[in-house]
PDB file of C-alpha atoms in Angstrom:
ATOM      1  CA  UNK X   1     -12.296  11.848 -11.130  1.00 71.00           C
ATOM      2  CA  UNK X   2     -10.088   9.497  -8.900  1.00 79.00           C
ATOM      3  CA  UNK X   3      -6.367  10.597  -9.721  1.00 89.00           C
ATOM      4  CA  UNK X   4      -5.636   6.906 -10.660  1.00 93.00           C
ATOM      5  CA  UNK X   5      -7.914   4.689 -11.743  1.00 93.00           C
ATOM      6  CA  UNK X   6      -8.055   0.833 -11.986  1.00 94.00           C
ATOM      7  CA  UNK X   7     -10.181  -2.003 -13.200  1.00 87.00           C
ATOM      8  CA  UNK X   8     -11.161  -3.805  -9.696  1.00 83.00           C
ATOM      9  CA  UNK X   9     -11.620  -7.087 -11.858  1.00 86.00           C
ATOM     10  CA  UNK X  10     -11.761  -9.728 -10.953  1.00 92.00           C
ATOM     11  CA  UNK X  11      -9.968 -11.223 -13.313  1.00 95.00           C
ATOM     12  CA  UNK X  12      -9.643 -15.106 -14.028  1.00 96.00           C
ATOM     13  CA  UNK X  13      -7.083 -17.071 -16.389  1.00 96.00           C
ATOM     14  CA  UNK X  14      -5.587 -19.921 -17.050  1.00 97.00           C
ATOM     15  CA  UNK X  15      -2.330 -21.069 -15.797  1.00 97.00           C
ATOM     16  CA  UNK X  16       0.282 -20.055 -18.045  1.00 97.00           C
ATOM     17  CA  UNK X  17      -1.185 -17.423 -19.674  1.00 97.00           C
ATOM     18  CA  UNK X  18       0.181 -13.618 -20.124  1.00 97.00           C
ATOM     19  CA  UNK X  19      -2.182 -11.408 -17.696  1.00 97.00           C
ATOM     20  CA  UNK X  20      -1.878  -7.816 -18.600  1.00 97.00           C
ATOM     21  CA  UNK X  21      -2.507  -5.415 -15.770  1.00 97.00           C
ATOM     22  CA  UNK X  22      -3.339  -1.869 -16.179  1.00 97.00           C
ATOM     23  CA  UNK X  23      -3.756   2.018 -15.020  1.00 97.00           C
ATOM     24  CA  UNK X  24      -4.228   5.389 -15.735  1.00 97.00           C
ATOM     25  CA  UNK X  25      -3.613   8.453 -13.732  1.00 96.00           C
ATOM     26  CA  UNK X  26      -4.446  11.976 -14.441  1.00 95.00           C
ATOM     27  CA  UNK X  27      -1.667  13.884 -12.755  1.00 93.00           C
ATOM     28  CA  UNK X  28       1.229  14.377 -14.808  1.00 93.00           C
ATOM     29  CA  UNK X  29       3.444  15.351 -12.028  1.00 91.00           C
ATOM     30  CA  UNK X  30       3.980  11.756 -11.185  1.00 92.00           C
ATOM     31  CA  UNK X  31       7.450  10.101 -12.044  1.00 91.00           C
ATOM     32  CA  UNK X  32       7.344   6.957  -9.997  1.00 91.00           C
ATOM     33  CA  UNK X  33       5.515   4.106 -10.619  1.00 93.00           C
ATOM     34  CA  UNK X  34       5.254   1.131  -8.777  1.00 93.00           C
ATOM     35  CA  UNK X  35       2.955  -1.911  -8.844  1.00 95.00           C
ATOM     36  CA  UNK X  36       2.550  -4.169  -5.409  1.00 94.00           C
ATOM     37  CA  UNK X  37       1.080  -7.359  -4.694  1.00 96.00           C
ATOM     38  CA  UNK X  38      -1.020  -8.153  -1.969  1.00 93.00           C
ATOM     39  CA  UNK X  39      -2.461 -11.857  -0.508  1.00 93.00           C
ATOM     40  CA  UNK X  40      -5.606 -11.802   1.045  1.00 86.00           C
ATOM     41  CA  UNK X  41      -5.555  -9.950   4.528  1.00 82.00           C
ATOM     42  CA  UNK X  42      -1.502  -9.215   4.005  1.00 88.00           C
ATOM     43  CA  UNK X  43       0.220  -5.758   3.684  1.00 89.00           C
ATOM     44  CA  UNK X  44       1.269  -5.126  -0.282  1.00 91.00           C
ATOM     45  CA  UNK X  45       4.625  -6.343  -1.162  1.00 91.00           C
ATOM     46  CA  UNK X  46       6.393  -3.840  -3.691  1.00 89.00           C
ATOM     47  CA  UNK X  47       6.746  -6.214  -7.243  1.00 92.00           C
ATOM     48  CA  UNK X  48       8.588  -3.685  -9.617  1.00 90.00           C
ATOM     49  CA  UNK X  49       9.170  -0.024  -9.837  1.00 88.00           C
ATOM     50  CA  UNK X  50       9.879   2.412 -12.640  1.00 89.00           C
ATOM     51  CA  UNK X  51      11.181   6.044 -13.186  1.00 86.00           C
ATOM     52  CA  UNK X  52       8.898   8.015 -15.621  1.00 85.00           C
ATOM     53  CA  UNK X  53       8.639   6.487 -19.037  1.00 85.00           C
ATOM     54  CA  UNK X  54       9.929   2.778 -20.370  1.00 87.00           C
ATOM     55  CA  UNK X  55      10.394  -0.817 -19.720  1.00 92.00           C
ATOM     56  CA  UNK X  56      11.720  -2.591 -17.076  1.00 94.00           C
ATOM     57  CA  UNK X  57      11.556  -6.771 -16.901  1.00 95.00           C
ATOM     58  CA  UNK X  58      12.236  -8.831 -13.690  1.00 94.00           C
ATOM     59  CA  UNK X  59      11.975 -12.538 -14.728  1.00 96.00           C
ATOM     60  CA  UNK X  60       8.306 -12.874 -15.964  1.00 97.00           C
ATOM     61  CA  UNK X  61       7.298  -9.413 -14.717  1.00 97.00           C
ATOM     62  CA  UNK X  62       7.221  -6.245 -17.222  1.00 97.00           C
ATOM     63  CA  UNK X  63       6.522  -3.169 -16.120  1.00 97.00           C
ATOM     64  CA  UNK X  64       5.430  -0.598 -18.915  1.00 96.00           C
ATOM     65  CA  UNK X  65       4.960   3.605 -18.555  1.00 96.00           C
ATOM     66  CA  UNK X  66       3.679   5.541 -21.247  1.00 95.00           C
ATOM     67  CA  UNK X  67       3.620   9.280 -19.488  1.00 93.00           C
ATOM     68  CA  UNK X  68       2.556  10.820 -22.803  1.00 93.00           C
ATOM     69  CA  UNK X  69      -0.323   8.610 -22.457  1.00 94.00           C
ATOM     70  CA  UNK X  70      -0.792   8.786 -18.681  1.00 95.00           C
ATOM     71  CA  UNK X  71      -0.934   4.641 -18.737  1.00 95.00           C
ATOM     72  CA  UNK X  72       1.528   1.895 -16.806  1.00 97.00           C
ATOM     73  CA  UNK X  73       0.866  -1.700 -17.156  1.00 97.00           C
ATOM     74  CA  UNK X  74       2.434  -4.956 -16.073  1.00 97.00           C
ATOM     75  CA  UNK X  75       2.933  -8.298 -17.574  1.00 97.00           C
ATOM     76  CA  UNK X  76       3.170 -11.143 -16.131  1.00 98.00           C
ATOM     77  CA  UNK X  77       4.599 -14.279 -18.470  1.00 97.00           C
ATOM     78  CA  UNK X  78       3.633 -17.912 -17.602  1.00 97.00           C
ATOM     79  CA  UNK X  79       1.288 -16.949 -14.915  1.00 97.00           C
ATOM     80  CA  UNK X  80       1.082 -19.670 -11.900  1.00 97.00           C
ATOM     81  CA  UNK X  81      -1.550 -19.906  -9.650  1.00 97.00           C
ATOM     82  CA  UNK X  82       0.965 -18.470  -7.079  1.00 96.00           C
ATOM     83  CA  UNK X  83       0.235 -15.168  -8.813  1.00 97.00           C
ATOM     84  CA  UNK X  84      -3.137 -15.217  -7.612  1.00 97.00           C
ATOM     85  CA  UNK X  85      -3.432 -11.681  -5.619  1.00 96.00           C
ATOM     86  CA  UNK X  86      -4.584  -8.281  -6.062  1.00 94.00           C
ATOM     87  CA  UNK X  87      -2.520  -5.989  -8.037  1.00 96.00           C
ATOM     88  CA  UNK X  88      -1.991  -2.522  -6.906  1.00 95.00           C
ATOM     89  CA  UNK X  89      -0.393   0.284  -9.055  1.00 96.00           C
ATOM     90  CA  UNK X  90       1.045   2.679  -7.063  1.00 93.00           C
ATOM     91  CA  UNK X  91       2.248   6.478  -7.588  1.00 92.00           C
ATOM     92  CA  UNK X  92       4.426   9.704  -6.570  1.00 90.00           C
ATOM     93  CA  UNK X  93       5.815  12.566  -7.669  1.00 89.00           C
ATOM     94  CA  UNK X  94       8.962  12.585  -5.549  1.00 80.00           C
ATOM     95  CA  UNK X  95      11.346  10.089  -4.870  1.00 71.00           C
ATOM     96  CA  UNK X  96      11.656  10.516  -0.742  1.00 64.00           C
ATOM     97  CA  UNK X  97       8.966  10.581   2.022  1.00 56.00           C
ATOM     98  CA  UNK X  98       6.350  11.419  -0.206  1.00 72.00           C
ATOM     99  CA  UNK X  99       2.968   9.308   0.019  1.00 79.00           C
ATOM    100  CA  UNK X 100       2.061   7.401  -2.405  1.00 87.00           C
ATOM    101  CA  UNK X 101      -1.244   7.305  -4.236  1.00 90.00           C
ATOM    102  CA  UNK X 102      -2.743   3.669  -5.105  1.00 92.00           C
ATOM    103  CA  UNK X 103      -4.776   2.012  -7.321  1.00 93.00           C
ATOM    104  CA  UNK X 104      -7.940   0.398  -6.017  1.00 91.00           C
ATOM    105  CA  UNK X 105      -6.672  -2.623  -7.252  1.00 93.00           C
ATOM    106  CA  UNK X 106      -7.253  -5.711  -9.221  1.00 95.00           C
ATOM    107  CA  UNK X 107      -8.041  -9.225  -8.309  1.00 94.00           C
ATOM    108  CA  UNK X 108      -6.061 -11.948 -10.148  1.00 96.00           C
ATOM    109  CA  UNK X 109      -7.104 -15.290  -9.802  1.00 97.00           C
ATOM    110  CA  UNK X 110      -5.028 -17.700 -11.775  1.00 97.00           C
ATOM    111  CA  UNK X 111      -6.707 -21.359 -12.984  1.00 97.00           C
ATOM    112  CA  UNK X 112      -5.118 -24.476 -12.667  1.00 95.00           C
TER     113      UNK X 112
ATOM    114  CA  UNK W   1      15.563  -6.979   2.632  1.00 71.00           C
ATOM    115  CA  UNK W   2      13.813  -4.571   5.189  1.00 82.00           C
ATOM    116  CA  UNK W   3      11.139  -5.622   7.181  1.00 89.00           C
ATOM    117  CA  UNK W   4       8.253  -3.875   8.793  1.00 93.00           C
ATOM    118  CA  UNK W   5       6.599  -5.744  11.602  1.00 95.00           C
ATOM    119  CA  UNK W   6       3.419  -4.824  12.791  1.00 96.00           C
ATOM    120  CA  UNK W   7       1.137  -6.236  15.286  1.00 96.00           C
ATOM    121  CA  UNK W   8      -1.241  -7.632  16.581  1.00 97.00           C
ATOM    122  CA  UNK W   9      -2.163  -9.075  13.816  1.00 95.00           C
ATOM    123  CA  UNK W  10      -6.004  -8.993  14.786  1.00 96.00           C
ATOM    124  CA  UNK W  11      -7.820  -7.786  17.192  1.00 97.00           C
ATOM    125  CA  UNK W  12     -11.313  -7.611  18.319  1.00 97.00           C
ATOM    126  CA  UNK W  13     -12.600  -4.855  20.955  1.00 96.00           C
ATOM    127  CA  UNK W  14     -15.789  -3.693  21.975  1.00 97.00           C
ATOM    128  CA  UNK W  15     -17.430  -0.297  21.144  1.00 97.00           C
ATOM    129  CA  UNK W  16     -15.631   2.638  23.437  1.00 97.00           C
ATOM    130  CA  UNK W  17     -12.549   0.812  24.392  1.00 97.00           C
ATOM    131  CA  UNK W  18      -8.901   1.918  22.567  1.00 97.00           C
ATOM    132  CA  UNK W  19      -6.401   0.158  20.502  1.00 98.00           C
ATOM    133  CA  UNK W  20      -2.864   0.250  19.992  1.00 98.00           C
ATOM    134  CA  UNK W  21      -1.464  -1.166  16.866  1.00 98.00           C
ATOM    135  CA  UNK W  22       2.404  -1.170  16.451  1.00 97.00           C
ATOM    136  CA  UNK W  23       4.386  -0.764  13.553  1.00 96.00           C
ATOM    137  CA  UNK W  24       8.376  -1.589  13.543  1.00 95.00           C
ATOM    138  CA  UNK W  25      10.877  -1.213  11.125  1.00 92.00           C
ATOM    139  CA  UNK W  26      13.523  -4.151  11.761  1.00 92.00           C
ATOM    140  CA  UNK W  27      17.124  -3.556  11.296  1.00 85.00           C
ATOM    141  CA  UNK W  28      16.824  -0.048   9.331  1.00 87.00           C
ATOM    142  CA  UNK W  29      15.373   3.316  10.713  1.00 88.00           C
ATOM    143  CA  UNK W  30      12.185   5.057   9.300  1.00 87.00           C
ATOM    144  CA  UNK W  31      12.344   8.669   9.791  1.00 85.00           C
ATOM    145  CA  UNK W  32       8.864   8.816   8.749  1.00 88.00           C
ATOM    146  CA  UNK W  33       6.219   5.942   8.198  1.00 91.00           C
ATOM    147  CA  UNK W  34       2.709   5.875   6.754  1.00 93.00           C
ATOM    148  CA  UNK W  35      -0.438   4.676   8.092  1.00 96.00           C
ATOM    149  CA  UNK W  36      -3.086   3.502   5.524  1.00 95.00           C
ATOM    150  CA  UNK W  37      -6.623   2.097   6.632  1.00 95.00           C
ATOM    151  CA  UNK W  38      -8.341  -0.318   3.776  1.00 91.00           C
ATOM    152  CA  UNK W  39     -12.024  -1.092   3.328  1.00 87.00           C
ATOM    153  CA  UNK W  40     -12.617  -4.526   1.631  1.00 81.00           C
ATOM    154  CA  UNK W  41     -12.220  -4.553  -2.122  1.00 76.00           C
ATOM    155  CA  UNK W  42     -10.970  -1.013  -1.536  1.00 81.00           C
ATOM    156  CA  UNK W  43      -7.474   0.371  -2.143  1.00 84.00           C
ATOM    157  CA  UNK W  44      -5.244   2.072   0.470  1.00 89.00           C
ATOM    158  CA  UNK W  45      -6.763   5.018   1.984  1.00 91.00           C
ATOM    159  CA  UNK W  46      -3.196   7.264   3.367  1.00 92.00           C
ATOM    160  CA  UNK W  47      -4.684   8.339   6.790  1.00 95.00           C
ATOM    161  CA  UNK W  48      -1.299  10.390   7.983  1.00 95.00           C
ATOM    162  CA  UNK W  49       1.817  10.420   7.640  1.00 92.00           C
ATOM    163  CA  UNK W  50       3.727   9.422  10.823  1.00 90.00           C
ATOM    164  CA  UNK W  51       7.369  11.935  11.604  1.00 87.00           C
ATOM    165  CA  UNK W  52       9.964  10.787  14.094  1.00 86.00           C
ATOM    166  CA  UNK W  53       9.810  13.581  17.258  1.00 85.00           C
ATOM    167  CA  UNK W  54       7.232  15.129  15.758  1.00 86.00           C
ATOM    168  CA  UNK W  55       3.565  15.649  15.182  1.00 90.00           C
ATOM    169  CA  UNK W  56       1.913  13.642  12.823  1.00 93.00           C
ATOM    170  CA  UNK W  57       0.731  15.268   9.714  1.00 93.00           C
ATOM    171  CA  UNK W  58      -3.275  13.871   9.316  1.00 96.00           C
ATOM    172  CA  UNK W  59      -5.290  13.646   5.494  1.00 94.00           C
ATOM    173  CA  UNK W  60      -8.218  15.674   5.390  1.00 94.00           C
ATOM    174  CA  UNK W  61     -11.145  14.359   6.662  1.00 94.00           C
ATOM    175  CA  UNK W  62      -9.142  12.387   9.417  1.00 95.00           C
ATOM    176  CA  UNK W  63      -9.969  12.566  12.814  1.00 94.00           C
ATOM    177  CA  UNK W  64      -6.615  13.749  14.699  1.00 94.00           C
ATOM    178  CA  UNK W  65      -8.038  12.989  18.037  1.00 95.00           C
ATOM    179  CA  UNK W  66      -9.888   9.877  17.308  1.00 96.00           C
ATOM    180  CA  UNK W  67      -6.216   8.092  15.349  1.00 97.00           C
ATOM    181  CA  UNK W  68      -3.448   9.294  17.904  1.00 96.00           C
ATOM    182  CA  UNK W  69       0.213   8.293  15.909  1.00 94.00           C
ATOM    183  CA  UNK W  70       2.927   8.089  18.085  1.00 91.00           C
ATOM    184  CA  UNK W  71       6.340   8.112  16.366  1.00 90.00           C
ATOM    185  CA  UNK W  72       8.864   7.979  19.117  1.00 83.00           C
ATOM    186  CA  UNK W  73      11.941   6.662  18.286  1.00 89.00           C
ATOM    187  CA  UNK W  74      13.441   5.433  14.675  1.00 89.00           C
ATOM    188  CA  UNK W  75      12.311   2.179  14.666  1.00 92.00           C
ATOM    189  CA  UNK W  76       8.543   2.212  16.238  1.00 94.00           C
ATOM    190  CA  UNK W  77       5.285   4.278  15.339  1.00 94.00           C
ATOM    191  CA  UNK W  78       2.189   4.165  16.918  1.00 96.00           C
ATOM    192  CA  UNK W  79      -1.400   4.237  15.891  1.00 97.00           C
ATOM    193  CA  UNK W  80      -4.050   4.217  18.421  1.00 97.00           C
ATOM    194  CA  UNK W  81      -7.704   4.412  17.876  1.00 97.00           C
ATOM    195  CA  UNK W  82      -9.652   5.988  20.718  1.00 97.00           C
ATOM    196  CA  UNK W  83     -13.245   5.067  21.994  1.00 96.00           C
ATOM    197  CA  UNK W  84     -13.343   2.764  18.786  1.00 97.00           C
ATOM    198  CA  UNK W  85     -16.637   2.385  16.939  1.00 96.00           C
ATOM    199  CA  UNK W  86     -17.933  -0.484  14.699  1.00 96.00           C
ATOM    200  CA  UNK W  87     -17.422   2.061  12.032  1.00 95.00           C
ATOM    201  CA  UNK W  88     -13.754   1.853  12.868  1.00 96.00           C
ATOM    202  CA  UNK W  89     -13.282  -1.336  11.785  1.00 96.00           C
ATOM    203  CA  UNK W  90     -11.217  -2.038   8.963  1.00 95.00           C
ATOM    204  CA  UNK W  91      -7.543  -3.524   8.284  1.00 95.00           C
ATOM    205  CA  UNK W  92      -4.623  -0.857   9.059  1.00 97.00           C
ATOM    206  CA  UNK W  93      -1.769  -0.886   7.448  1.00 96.00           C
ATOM    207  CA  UNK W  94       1.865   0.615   8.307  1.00 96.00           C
ATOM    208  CA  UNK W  95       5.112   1.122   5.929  1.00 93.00           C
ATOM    209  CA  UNK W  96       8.232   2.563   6.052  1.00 90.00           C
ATOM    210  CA  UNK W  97      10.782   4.153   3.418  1.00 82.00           C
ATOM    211  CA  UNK W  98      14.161   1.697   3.579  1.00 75.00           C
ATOM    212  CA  UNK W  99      16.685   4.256   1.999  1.00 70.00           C
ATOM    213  CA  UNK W 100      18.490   1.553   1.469  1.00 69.00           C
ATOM    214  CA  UNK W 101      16.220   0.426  -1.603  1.00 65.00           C
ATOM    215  CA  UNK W 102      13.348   2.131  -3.907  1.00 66.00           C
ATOM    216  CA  UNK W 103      10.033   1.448  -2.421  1.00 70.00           C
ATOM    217  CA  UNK W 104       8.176   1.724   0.621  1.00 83.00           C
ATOM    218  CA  UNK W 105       7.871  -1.677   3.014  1.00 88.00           C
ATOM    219  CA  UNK W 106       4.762  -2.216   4.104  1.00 92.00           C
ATOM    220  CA  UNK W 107       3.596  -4.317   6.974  1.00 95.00           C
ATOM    221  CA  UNK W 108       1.701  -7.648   7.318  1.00 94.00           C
ATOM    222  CA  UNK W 109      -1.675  -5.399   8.586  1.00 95.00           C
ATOM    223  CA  UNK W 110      -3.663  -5.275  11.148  1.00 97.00           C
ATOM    224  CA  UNK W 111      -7.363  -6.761  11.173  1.00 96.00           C
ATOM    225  CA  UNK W 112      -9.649  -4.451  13.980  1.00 97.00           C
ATOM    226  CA  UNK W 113     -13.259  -5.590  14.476  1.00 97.00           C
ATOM    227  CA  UNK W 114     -15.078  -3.196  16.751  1.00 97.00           C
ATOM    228  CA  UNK W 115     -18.070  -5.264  18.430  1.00 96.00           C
TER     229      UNK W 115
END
């Protein structure tokens, strides 16, 4: 069993829809939680980050943790086709120099 | 906000022959960076983790002497793959902890086709 796991998609809406993206993880020694976006044949850029369980919101980006339920999603309001990407969640246990265990991804492609 | 550079941004070499791929972190210093490798439709594979004046510290099943990570100074860390195979190719990635902010900078990746 992968230690977080993630739909690969792909996954296709319409402009100006709410996309829901989502993961689960098994190791409940993880705290951080961080979800990146990456453009085709670019390094991830970090979105939103959160510190164990809760809601944070960053314009039309939510980012949800449920720890009891080993689950993290983000939201994304009014999606443009600018948000086409793949979606990474992203994990660690420590807040420092501690690597960080990814997702596999999923592909968003938004519709005009 | 901090910026990682890395380069080249692709590069195309034939079987046997070595490449370098840089990784910089611009106007902060990275202590430690990470080097990730990435299959297509794949997520990030952590291949080691990179220490300033120090040896790297390699993920199990990586080769130590076939990825040689240089971290020399603050600001620059090195990944070279030796006697590169077609096997090898694959898009590397850098990134770097800004203490400065949450979150780990990554770089723009670097394409390798072994021919």
């Amino acid at each position: 069993q992968k230690e977080v796991e993630q739909d690969p998609g792909p996954l296709s809406v319409p402009e100006g829809a709410i996309v829901s993206l989502n993961c689960t993880y098994s190791n409940s020694a993880f705290q951080y939680f961080m979800w990146y976006r990456q453009y085709s044949r670019k390094g991830p850029e970090l979105l939103m980050y959160t510190y164990s369980s809760g809601n944070k919101e960053d314009g039309r980006f939510t980012a949800q943790v449920d720890k009891s339920s080993k689950y993290i999603s983000l939201f994304i309001r009014d999606s443009q086709p600018s948000d086409s990407a793949t979606y990474l969640c992203a994990m660690s246990v420590d807040f420092g120099n501690e690597k960080l265990t990814f997702g596999t991804g999923t592909r968003l492609t938004i519709i005009p | 906000g901090a910026v990682v550079s890395q380069h080249p941004s692709r590069v195309i070499c034939k079987s046997g022959t070595s490449v370098k791929i840089e990784c910089r972190s611009l106007d902060f210093q990275a202590t430690t960076m990470f080097w990730y490798r990435q299959f297509p439709k794949q997520s990030l594979m952590l291949m080691a983790t990179s220490n300033e004046g120090s040896k790297a510290t390699y993920e199990q099943g990586v080769e130590k002497d076939k990825f040689l990570i240089n971290h020399a100074s603050l600001t620059l860390s090195t990944l070279t793959v030796t006697s590169a195979h077609p096997e090898d190719s694959s898009f590397y990635i850098c990134s770097a902890r800004d203490w400065a902010s949450f979150g780990y900078t990554f770089g723009s990746g670097t394409r390798l086709t072994v021919v």
